[in-house]
Coordinates of C-alpha atoms in Angstrom, one line a residue:
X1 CA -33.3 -5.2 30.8
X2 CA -31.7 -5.6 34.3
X3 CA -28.2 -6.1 34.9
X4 CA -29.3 -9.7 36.2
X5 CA -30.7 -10.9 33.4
X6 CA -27.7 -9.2 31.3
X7 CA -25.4 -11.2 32.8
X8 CA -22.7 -13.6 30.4
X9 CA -20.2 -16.2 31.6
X10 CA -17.6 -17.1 29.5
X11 CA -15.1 -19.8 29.8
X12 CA -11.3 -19.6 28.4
X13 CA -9.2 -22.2 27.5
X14 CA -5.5 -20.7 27.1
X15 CA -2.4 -23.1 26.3
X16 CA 0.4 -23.6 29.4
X17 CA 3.0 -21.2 27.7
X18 CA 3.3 -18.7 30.0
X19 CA 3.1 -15.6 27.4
X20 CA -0.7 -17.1 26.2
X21 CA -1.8 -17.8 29.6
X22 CA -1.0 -14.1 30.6
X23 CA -2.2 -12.6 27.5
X24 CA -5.6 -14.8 27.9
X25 CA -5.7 -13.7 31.1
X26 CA -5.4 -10.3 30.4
X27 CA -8.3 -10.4 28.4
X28 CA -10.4 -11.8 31.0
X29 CA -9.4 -8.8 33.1
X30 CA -9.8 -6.2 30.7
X31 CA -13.5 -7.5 29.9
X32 CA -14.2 -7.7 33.5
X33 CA -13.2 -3.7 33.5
X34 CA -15.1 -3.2 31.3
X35 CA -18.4 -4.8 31.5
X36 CA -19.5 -5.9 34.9
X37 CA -21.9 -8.1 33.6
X38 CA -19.6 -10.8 32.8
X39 CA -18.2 -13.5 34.4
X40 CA -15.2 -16.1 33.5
X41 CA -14.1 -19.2 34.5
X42 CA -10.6 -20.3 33.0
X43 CA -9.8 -23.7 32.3
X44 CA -6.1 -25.3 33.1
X45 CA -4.9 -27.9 30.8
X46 CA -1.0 -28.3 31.7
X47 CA 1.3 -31.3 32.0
X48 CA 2.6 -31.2 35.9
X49 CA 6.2 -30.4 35.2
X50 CA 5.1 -27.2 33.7
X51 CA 2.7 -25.8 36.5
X52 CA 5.6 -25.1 39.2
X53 CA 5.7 -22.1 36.0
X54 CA 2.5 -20.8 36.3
X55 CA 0.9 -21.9 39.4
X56 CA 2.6 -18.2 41.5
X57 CA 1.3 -16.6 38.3
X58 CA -2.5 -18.0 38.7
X59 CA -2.5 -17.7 42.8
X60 CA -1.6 -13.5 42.1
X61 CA -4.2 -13.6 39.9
X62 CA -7.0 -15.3 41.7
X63 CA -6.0 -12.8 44.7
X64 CA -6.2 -9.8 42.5
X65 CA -9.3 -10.7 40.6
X66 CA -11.9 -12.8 42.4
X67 CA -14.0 -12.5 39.5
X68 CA -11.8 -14.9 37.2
X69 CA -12.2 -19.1 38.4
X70 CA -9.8 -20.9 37.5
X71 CA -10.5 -25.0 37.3
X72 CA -7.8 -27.5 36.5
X73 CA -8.4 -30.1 34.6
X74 CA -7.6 -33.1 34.9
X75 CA -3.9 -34.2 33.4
X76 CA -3.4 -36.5 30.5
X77 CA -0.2 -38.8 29.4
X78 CA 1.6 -37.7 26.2
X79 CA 2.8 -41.0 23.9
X80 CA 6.4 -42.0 24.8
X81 CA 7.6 -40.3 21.8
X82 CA 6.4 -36.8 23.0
X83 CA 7.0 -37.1 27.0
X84 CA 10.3 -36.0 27.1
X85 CA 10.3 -33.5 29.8
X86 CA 9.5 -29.5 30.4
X87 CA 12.2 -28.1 28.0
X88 CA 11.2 -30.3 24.8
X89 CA 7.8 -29.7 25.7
X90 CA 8.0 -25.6 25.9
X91 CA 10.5 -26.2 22.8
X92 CA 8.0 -28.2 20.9
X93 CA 4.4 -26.8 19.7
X94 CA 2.8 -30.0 18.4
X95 CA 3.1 -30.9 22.0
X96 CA 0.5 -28.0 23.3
X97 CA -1.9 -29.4 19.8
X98 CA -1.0 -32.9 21.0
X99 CA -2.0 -32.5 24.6
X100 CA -5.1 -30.5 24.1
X101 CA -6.7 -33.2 21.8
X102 CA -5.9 -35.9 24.5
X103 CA -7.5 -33.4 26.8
X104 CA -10.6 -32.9 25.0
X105 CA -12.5 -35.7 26.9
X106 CA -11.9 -33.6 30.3
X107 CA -12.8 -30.6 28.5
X108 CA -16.0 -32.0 27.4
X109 CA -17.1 -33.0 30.9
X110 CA -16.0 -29.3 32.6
X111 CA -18.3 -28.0 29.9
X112 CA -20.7 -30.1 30.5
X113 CA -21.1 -29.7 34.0
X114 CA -20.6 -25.5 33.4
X115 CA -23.3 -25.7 31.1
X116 CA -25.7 -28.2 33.6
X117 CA -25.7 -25.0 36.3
X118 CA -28.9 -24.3 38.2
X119 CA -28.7 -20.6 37.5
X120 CA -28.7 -19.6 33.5
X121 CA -26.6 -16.6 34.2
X122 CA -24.1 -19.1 35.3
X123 CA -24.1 -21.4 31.9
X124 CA -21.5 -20.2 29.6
X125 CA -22.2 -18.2 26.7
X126 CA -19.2 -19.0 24.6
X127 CA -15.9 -20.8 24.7
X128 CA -12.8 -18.4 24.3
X129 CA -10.1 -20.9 23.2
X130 CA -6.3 -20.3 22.6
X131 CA -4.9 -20.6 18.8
X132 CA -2.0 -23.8 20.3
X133 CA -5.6 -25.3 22.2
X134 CA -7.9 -25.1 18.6
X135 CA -8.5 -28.9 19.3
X136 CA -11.3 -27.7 21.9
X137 CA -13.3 -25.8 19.5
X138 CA -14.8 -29.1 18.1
X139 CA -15.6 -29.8 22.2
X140 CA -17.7 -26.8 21.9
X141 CA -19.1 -27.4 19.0
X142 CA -20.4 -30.6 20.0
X143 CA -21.9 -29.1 23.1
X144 CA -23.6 -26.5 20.8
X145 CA -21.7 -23.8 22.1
X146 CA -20.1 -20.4 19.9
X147 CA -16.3 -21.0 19.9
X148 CA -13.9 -17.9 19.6
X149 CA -10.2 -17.8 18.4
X150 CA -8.2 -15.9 20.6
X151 CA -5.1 -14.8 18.6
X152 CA -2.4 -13.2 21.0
X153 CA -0.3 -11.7 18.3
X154 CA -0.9 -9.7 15.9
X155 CA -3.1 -8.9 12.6
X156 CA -0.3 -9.4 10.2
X157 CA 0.5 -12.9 11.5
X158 CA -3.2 -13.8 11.6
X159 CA -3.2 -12.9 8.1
X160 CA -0.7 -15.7 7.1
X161 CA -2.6 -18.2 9.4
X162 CA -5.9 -17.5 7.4
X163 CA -4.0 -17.5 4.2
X164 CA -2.0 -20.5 4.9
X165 CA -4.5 -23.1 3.8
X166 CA -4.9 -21.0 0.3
X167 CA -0.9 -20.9 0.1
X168 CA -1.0 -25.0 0.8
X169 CA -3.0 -25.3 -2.3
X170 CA -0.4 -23.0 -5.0
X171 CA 2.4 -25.1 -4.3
X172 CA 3.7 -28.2 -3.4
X173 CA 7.0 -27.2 -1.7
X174 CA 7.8 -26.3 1.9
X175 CA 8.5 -22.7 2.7
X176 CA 12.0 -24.0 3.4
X177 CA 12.5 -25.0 -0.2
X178 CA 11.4 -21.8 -1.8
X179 CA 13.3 -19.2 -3.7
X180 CA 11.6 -15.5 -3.2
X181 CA 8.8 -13.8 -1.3
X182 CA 5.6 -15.3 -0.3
X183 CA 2.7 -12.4 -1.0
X184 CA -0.2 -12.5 1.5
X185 CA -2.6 -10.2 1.0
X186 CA -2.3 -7.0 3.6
X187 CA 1.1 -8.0 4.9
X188 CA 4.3 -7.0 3.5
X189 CA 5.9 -9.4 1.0
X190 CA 8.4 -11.9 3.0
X191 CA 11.0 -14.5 2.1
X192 CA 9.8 -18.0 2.0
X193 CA 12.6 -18.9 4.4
X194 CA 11.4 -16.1 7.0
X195 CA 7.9 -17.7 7.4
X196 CA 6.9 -18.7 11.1
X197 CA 9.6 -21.4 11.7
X198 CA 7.3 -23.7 12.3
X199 CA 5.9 -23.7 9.1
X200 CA 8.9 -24.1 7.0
X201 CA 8.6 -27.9 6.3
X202 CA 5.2 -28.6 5.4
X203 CA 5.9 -32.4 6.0
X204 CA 6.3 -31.9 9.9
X205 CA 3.7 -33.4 12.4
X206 CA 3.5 -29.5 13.3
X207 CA 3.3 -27.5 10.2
X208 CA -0.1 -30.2 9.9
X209 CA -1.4 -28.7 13.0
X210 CA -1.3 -25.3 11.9
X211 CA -2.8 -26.5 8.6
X212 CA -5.8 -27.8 10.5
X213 CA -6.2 -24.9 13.0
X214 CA -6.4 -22.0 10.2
X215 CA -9.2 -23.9 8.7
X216 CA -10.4 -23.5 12.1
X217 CA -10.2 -20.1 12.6
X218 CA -12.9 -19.4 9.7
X219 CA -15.7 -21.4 10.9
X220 CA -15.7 -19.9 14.3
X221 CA -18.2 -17.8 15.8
X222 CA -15.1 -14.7 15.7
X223 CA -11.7 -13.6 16.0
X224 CA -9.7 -12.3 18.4
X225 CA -6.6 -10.8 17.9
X226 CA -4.2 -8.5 20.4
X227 CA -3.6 -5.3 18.0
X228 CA -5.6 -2.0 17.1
X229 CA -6.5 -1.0 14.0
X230 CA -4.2 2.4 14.1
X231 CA -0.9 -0.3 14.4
X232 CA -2.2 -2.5 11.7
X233 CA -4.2 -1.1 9.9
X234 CA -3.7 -2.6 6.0
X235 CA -3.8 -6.4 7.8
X236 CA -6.9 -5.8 9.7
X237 CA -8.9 -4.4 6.7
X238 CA -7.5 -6.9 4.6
X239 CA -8.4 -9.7 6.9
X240 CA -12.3 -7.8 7.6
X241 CA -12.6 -8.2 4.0
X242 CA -12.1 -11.3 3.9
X243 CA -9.6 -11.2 1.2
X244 CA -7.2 -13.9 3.6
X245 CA -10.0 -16.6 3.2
X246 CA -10.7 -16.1 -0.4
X247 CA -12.7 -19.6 -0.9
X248 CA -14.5 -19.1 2.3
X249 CA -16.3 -17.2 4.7
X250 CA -13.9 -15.2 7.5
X251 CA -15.9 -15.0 10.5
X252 CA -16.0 -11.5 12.5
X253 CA -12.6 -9.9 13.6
X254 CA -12.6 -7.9 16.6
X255 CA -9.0 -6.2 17.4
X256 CA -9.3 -5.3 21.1
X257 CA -5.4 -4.4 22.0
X258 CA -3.4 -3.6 23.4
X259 CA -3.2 -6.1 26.0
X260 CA -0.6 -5.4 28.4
X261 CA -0.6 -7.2 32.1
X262 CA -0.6 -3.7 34.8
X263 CA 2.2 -5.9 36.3
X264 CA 4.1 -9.0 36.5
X265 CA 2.4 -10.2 39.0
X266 CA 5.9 -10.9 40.7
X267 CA 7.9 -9.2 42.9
X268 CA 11.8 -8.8 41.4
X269 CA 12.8 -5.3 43.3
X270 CA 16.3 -5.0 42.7
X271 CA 16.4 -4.1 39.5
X272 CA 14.6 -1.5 39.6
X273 CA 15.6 -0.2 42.7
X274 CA 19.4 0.0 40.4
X275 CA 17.3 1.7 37.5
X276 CA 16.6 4.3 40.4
X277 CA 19.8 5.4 39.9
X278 CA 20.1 6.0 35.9
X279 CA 19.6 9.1 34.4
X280 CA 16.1 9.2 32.4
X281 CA 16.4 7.1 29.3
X282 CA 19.8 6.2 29.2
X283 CA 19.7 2.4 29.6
X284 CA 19.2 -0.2 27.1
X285 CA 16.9 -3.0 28.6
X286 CA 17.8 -6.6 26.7
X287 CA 16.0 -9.2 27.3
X288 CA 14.6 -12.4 24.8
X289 CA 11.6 -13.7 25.8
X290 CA 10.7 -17.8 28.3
X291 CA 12.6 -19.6 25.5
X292 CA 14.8 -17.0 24.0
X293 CA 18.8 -19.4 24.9
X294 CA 21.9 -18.5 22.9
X295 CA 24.9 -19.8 22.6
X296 CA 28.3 -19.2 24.4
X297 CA 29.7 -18.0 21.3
X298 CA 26.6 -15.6 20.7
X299 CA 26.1 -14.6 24.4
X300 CA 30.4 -13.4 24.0
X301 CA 29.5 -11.2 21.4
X302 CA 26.4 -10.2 22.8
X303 CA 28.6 -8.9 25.8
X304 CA 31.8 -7.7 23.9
X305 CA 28.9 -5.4 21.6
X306 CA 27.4 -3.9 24.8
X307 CA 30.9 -3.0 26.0
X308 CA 31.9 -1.6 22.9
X309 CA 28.8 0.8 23.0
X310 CA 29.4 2.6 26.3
X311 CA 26.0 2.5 26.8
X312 CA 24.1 1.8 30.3
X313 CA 22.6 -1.5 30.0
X314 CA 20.0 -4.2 32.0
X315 CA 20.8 -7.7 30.5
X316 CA 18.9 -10.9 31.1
X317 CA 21.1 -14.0 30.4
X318 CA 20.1 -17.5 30.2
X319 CA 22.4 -20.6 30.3
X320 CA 23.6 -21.5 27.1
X321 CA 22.0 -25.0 25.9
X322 CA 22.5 -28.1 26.9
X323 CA 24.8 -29.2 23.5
X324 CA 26.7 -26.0 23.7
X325 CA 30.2 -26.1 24.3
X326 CA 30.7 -24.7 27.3
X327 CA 29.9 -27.8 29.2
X328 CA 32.8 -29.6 28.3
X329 CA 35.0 -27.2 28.9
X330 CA 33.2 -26.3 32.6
X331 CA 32.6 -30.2 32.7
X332 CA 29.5 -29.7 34.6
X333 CA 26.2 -30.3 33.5
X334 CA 23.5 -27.5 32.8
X335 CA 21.3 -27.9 35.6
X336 CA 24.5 -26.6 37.2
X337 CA 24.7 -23.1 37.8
X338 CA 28.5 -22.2 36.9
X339 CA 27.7 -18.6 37.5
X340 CA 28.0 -15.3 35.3
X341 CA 31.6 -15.4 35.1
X342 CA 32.2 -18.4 33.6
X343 CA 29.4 -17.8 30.9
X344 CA 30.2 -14.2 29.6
X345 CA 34.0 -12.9 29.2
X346 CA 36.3 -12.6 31.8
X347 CA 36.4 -9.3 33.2
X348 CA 33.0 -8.1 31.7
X349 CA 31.1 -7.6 34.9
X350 CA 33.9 -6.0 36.5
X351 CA 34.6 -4.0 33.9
X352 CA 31.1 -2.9 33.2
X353 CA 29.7 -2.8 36.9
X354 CA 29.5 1.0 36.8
X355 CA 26.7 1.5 34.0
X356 CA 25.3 -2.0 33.5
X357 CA 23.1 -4.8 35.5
X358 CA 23.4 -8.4 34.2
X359 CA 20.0 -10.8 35.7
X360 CA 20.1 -14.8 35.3
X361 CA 16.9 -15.9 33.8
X362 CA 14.1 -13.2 34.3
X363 CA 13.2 -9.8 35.0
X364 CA 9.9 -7.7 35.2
X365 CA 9.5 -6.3 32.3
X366 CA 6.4 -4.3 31.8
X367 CA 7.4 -2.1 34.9
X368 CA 11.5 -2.4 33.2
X369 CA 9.9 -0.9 30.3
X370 CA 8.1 1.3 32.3
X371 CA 10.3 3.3 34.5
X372 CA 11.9 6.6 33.2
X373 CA 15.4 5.0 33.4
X374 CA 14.9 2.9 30.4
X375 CA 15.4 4.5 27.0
X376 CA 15.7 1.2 24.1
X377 CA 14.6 -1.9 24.3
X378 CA 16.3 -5.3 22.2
X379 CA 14.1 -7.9 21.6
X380 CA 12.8 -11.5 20.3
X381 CA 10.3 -9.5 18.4
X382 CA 7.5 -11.8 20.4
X383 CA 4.2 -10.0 20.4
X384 CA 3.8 -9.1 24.3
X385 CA 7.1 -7.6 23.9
X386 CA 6.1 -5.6 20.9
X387 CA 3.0 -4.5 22.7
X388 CA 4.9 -3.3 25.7
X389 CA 7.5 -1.6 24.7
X390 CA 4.9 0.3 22.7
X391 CA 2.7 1.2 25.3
X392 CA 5.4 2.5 27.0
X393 CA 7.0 4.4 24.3
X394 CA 10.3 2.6 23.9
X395 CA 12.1 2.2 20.9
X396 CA 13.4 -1.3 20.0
X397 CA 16.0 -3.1 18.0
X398 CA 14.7 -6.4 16.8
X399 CA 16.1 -9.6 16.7
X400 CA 14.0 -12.6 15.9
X401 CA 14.6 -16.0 17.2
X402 CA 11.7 -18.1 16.2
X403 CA 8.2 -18.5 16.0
X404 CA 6.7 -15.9 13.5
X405 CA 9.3 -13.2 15.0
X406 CA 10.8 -12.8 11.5
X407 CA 7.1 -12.1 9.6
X408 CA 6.5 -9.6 12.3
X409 CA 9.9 -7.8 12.1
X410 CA 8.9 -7.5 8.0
X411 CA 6.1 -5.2 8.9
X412 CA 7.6 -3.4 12.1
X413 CA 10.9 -2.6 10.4
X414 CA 9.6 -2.1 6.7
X415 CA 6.4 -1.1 6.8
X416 CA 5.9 0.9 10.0
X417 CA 9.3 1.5 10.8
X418 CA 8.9 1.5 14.2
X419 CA 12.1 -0.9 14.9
X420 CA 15.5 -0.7 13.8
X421 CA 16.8 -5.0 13.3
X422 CA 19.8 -6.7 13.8
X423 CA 21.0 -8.3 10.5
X424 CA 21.9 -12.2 11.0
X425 CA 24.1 -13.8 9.3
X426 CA 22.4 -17.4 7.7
X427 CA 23.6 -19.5 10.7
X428 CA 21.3 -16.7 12.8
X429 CA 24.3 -15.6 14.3
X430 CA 24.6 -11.9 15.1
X431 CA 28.1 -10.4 15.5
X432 CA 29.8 -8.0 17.5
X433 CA 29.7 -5.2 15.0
X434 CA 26.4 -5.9 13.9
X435 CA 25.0 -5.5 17.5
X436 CA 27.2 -2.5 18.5
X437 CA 26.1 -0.3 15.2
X438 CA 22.7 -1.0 16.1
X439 CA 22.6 0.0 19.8
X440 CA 24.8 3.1 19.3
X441 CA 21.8 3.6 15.6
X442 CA 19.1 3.4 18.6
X443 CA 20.8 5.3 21.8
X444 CA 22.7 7.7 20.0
X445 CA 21.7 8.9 16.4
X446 CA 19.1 10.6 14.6
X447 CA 17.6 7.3 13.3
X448 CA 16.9 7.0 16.6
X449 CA 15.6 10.0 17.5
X450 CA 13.1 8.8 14.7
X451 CA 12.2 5.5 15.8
X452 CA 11.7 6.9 19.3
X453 CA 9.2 9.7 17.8
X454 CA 7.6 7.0 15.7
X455 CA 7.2 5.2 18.6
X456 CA 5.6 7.7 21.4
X457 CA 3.2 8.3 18.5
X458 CA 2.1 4.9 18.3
X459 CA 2.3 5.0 21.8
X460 CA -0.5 7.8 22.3
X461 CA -2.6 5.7 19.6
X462 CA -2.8 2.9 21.2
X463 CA -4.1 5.0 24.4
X464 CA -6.4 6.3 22.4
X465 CA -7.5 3.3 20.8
X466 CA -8.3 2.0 24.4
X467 CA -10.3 5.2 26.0
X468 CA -14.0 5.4 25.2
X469 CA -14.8 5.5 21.7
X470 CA -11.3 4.4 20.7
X471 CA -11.2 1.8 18.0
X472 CA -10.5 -1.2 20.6
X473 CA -12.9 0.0 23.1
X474 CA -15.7 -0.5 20.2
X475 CA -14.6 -3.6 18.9
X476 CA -14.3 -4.8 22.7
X477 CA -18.4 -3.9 23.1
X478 CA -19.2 -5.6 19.6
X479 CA -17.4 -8.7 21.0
X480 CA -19.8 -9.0 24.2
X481 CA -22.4 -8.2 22.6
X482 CA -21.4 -11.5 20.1
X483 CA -20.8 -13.5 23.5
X484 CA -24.0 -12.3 24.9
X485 CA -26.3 -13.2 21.5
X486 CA -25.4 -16.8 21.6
X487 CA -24.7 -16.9 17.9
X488 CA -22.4 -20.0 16.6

């Protein structure tokens, strides 16, 4: 068969948060690497006030990949009781389920007229569709075209989606109200309360989403998660056996990670140009992820810890929120920028300006995690993180925020132990001492000489998983075939 007639386009519909766009994204690219005889076209379904956020990131793309389309569809109206502006929106889920289903009319027509094409190698194959976008499955499905989940975290979290509908059923309390662990099969046992936090209160417009969308996930045509088998490997034979849908059929998984963008696509130089100047491993990168915000109170301590250390450190910091104190006192409002000094203690930066960088808002962090400078990592515990600072073989301290951070940390920190964690207290709040043990645990002790073993281990796996006849690498060539055969 010629490479002509082998030829398979596949459209991708990714949600506007930034993290899934990338990581669908990424998928697109390492496909393309892979087998030339692909093409893909990615959809855009984003309010306006969030594309200033990823327009730069699609224009570096479209330069650097020709091969990738991307179409923007057209935008919708959210009810008056969900339009209330970029940060509820990024803060809110049921928003990105919300907006998708009022989307799914424009959908329908882009697949319509992808699917009309003259040429048949142009007519998509199959509809790659992001977990927060599920709505669109049932677009594809009415256009008689295979739908794929793409799941950008990993296997143990797509475990308790698949199982969640199975868990609905054995009890009629929220997570929140439960006493004990919740057991899911191939993931270790976790408190109720540490659940995804979206999930905790099973009478929420959201937790009703996710309901709906892991019933989803088994009648499509397959699975898609960002992990390899050698990281999770008790959740993604669990999951293969279908043991997480155990009243149903679970539809082909196909663990291609690890997905990690070759760059950030943006140019931030001055960090690293100070990295430059660090002996090799000796700074402690902390950063928390698009929505990771704390609190003056927890940003003091964060800062008073990182003193207390001695340690070299690269710190992104965020405003505080808009409720927090620290506007009243300034009184100035938080779209006013009052300035590192007035956020963190007085003296800090000064004191500190010899061994430790402090950026507002963002910094690159696959090549931060890459450079030789860069020995620990503190973080969210959000999966691209995760994935990065593995492939690069650094050693992390974990502290979840939201999301299903705290499910993941069980299996990193427990299972794997691949993480050291902060401990919070209940309020979430982690304190000076807490932080400074754990940083001087990572930078400075034998436990950390551990994790960071543990770690460049992992690290060499997942290399191998992606080289030719790695785990990944097969599961990547089962997938296209899949796309290629049509099958719903």
């Amino acid at each position: 068969m010629t490479e002509k007639a082998d030829k398979c386009h596949l459209v991708m519909y990714p949600s506007p948060g930034r993290g899934h766009l990338m990581s669908l994204v990424e998928l697109a690219q390492s496909l393309l690497r892979h087998h030339s005889c692909l093409s893909v076209t990615v959809l855009i379904s984003s309010p306006p006030h969030l594309l200033p956020f990823i327009t730069p990131y699609i224009s570096s793309v479209s330069s650097a990949t020709p091969s990738i389309a991307f179409r923007h569809l057209p935008s919708v109206s959210l009810p008056p009781s969900l339009s209330s502006g970029a940060t509820a929106f990024s803060d809110n889920p049921a928003m990105y389920f919300e907006y998708a289903r009022l989307n799914n009319p424009n959908l329908h027509q882009a697949l319509s007229e992808l699917l009309s094409a003259s040429k048949p190698s142009q007519k998509p194959k199959a509809l790659v569709v992001d977990f927060f976008y599920s709505s669109g499955a049932e677009v594809a499905a009415a256009l008689c075209l295979p739908a794929y989940y793409y799941f950008p975290s990993g296997a143990n979290p797509l475990a308790a989606f698949l199982y969640l509908p199975t868990l609905h059923k054995l009890t009629n309390t929220s997570f929140k109200d439960l006493d004990g662990n919740v057991d899911i099969p191939g993931v270790p046992p976790i408190p109720a309360k540490h659940m995804p936090s979206r999930m905790l209160d099973r009478s929420s417009r959201i937790y009703g989403h996710f309901l709906e969308t892991s019933m989803r996930l088994a009648g499509s045509a397959g699975l898609i998660s960002n992990t390899f088998k050698a990281l999770e490997p008790r959740a993604v034979k669990v999951i293969s056996e279908g043991l997480c849908v155990p009243d149903g059929r679970t539809p082909p998984v196909y663990s291609i990670g690890p997905l990690v963008a070759a760059n950030d696509h943006i140019s931030e130089q001055d960090c690293l140009t100070w990295l430059d100047s660090q002996p090799s491993r000796s700074v402690l990168f902390m950063t928390f992820g698009s929505m990771g915000v704390f609190s003056s109170k927890q940003l003091r301590d964060i800062a008073h810890a990182l003193e207390r250390s001695g340690v070299r450190f690269l710190w992104v910091v965020r405003n505080p929120p808009p409720d927090d104190e620290i506007w009243r006192n300034l009184a100035i409002k938080p779209e006013d920028d009052p300035g590192m000094d007035a956020i963190l203690p007085r003296g800090f930066t000064e004191r500190t300006k010899d061994r430790g960088l402090v950026l507002k808002s963002w910094a690159p962090q696959v090549a931060v995690l890459s450079h030789d400078s860069v020995g620990g990592f503190v973080s969210h515990c959000g999966w691209n993180s995760v994935m990065e600072a593995v492939c690069a073989g650094v050693p992390m301290i974990v502290w979840p925020l939201y999301a299903e951070h705290k499910l993941i940390r069980a299996y990193l920190a427990g299972e794997m132990k691949l993480v050291l964690s902060v401990a919070e207290t209940e309020g979430g709040f982690v304190t000076t001492d807490e932080l400074a043990g754990r940083i001087t645990a990572l930078m400075c002790s034998e436990k950390g000489r551990e994790v960071r073993e543990r770690v460049a281990e992992m690290r060499n796996a997942a290399r191998e998983a992606l080289s030719e006849g790695g785990s990944s690498r097969v599961a990547m060539a089962k997938l296209v075939d899949s796309f290629k055969s049509g099958m719903m």
